[in-house]
mmCIF file of C-alpha atoms in Angstrom:
data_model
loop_
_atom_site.group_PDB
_atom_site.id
_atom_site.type_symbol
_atom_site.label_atom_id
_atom_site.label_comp_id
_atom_site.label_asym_id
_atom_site.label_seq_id
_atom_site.Cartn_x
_atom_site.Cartn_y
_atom_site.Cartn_z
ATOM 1 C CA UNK O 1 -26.381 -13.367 24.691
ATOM 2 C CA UNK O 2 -26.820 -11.541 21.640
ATOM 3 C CA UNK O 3 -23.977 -9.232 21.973
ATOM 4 C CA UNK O 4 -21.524 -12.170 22.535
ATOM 5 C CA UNK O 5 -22.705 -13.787 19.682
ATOM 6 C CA UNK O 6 -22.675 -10.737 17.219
ATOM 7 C CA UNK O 7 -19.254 -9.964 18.854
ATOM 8 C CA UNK O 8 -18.053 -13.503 17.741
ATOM 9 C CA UNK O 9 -19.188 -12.750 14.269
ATOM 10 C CA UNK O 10 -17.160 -9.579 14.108
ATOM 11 C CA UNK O 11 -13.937 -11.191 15.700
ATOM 12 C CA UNK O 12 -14.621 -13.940 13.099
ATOM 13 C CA UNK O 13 -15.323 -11.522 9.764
ATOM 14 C CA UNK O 14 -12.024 -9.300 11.448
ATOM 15 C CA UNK O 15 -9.364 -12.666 11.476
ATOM 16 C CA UNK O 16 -10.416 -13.212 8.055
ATOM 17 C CA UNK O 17 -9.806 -9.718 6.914
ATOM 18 C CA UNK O 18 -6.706 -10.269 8.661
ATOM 19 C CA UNK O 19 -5.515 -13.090 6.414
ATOM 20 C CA UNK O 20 -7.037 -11.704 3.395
ATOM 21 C CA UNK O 21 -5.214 -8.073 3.938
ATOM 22 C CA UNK O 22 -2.028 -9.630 5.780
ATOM 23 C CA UNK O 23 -1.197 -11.912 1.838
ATOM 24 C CA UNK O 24 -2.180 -8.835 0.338
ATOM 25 C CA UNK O 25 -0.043 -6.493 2.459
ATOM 26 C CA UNK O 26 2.597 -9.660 2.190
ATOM 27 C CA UNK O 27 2.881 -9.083 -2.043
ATOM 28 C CA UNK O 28 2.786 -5.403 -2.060
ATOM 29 C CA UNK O 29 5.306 -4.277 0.647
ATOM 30 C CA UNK O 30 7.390 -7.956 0.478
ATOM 31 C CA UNK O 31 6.824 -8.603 3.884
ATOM 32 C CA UNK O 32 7.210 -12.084 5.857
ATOM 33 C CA UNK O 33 3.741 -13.426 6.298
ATOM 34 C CA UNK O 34 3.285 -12.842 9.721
ATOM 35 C CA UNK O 35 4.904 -9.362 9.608
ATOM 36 C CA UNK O 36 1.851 -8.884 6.902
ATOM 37 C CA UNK O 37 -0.665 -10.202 9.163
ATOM 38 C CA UNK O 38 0.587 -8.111 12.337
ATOM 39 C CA UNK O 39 0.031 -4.856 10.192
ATOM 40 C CA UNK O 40 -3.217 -6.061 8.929
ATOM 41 C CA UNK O 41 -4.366 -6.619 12.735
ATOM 42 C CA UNK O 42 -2.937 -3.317 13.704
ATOM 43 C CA UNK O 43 -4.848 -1.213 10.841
ATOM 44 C CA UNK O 44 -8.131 -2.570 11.350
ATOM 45 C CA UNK O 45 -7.835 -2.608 15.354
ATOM 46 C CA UNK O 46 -7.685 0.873 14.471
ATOM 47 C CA UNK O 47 -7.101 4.400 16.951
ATOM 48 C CA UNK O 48 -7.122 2.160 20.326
ATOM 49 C CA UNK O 49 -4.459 0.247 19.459
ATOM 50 C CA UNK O 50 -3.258 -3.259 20.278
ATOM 51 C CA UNK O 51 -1.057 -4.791 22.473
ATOM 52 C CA UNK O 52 1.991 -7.296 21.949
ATOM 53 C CA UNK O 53 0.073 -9.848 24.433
ATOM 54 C CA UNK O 54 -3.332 -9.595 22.471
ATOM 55 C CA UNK O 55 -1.418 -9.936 19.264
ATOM 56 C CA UNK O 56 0.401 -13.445 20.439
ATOM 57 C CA UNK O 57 -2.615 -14.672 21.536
ATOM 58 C CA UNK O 58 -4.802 -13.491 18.250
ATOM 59 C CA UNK O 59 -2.422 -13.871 15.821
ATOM 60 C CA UNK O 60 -1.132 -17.491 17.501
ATOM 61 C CA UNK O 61 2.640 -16.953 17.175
ATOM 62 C CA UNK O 62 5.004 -17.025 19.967
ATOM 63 C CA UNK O 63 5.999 -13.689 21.701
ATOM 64 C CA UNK O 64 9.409 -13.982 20.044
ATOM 65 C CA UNK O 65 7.905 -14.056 16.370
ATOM 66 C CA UNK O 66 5.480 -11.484 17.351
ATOM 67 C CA UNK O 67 8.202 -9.583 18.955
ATOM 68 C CA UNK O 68 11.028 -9.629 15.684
ATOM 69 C CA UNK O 69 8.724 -8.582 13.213
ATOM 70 C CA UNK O 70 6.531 -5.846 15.586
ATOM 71 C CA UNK O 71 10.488 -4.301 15.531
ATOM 72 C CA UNK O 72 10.772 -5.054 12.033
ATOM 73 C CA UNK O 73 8.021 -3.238 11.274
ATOM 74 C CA UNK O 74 8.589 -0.013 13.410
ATOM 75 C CA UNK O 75 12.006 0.283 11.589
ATOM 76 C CA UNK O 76 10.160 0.393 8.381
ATOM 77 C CA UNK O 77 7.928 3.038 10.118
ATOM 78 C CA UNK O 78 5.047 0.863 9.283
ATOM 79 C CA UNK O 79 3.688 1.088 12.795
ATOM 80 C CA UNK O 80 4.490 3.189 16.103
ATOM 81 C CA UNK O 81 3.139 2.560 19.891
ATOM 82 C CA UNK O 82 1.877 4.896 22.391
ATOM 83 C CA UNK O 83 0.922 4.153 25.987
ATOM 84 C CA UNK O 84 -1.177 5.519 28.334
ATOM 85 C CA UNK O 85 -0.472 7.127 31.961
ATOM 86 C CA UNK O 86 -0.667 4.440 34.559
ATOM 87 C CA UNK O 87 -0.302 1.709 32.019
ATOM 88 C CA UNK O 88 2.935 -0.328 30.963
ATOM 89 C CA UNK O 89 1.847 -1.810 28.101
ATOM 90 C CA UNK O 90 2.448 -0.582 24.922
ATOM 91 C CA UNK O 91 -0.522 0.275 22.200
ATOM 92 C CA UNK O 92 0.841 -0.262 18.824
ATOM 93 C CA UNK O 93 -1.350 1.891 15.639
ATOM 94 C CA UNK O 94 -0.331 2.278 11.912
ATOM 95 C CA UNK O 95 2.141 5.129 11.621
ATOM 96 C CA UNK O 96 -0.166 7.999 10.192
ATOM 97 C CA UNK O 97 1.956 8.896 7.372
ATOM 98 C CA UNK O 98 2.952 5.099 6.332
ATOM 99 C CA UNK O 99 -0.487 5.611 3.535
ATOM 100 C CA UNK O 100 1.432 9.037 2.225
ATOM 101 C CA UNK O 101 4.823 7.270 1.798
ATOM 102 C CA UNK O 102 2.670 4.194 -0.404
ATOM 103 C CA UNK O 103 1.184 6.969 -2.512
ATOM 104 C CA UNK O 104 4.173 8.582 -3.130
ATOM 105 C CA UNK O 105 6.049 5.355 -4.031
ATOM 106 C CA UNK O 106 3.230 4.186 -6.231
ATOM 107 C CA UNK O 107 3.676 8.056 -8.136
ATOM 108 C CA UNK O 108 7.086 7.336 -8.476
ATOM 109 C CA UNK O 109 6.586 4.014 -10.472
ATOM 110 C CA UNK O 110 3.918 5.695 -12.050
ATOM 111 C CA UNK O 111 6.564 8.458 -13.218
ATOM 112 C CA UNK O 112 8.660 5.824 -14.359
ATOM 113 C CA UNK O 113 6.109 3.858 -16.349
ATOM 114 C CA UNK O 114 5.238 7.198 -18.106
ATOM 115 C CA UNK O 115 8.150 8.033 -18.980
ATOM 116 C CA UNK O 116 9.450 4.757 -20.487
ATOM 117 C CA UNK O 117 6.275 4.566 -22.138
ATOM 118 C CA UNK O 118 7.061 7.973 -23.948
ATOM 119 C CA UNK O 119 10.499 6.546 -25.091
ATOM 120 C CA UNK O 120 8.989 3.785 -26.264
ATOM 121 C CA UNK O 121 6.455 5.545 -28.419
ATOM 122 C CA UNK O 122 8.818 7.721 -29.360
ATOM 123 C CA UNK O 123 11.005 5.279 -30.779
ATOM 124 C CA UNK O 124 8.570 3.793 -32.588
ATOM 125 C CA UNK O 125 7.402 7.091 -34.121
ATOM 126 C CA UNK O 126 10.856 7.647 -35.033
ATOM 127 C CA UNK O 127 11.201 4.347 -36.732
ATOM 128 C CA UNK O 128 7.239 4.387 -38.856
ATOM 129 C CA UNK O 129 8.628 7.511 -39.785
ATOM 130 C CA UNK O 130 12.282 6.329 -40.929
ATOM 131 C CA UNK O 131 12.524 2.758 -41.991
ATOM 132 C CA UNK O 132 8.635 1.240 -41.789
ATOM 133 C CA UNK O 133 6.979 2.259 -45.386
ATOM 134 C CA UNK O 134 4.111 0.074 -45.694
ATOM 135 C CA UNK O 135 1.132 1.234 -43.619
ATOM 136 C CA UNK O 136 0.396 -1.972 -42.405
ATOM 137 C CA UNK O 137 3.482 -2.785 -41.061
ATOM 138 C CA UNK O 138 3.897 0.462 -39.120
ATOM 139 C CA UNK O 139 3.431 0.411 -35.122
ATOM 140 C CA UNK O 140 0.434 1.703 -33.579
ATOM 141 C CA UNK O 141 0.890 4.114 -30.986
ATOM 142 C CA UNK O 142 -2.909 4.325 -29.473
ATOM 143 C CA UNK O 143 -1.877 1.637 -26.582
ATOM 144 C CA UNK O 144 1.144 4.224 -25.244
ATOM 145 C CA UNK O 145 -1.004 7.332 -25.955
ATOM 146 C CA UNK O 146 -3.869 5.884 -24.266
ATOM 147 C CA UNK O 147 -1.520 4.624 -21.098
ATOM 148 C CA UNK O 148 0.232 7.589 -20.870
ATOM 149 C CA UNK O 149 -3.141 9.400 -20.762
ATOM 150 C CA UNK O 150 -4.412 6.606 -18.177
ATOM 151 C CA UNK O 151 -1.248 7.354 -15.496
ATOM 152 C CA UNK O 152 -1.681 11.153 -16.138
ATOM 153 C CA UNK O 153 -5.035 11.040 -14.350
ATOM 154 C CA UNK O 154 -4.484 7.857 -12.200
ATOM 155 C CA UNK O 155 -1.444 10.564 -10.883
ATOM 156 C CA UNK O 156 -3.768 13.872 -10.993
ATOM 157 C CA UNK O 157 -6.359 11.342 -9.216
ATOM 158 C CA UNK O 158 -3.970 10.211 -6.215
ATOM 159 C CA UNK O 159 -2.494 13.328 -5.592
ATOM 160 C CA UNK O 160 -5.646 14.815 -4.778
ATOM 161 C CA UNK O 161 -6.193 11.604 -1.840
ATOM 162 C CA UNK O 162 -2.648 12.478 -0.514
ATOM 163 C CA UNK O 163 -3.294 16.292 -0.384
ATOM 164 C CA UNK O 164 -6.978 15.416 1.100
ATOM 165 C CA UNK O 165 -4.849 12.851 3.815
ATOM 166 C CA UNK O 166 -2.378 15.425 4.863
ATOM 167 C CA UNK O 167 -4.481 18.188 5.154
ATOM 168 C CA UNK O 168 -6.321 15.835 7.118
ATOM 169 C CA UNK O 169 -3.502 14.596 9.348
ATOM 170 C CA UNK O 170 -3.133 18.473 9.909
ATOM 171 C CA UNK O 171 -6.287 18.752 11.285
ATOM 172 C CA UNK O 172 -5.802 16.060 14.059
#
């Protein structure tokens, strides 16, 4: 009786994980809602997988919902399935390198930022030096050094979690 009941408190805390991640996953990769929640399921059902039945029964969509956006998320190479000998289902897991491809998009808006940041400031150097000759009406350039400084070791920061995931990934 206990187990049941702590089991229904973890199936309970999981679905609304689920939701939570699934609008979260929804903003950041601009993915239909329920494309968003069926990656959420898959990454915290975790190495054993899950099924297309348990997810239209979980997830309460029809199998043909279920079933466009389970494709329209393998074409991103969001997800993959494997199945096992003697078995027809398939077991559908996150794709192991979809975390590596996020870090390296986030690095290249990073990139970006910086370096529009650093025309920016150098404009505006350009510019106090050039046309601005009160003191007080010059721009201050603290904000951009003090960004540019911030995504230097955001970047140096990440890039050490995506060479600590692959070497990882080449241990498995």
């Amino acid at each position: 009786m206990k187990k049941g009941y702590l089991m229904k408190g973890i199936c309970k805390e999981k679905m609304a994980l689920v939701e939570k991640l699934g609008v979260h996953l929804e903003n950041r990769e601009y993915l239909a809602p329920v494309a968003a929640r069926i990656l959420a399921y898959v990454i915290l059902t975790g190495k054993r997988g899950t099924t297309f039945d348990e997810m239209v029964e979980v997830l309460c969509a029809s199998k043909s919902t279920i079933s466009t956006h389970l494709n329209h998320l393998q074409d991103l190479n969001k997800i993959e399935y494997f199945t096992k000998t003697g078995d027809r289902k398939k077991y559908f897991i996150v794709k192991k390198d979809m975390i590596v491809h996020h870090i390296d998009r986030m690095m290249d808006h990073w990139r970006d930022e910086r370096k529009i940041h650093l025309e920016i400031k150098d404009y505006k150097n350009l510019i106090n030096e050039n046309k601005i000759e009160k003191e007080e009406e010059k721009f201050d350039l603290n904000f951009h050094n003090d960004y540019i400084k911030f995504i230097d070791s955001a970047t140096l920061a990440v890039k050490e979690l995506k060479d600590k995931i692959l070497d990882n990934q080449k241990i498995s």
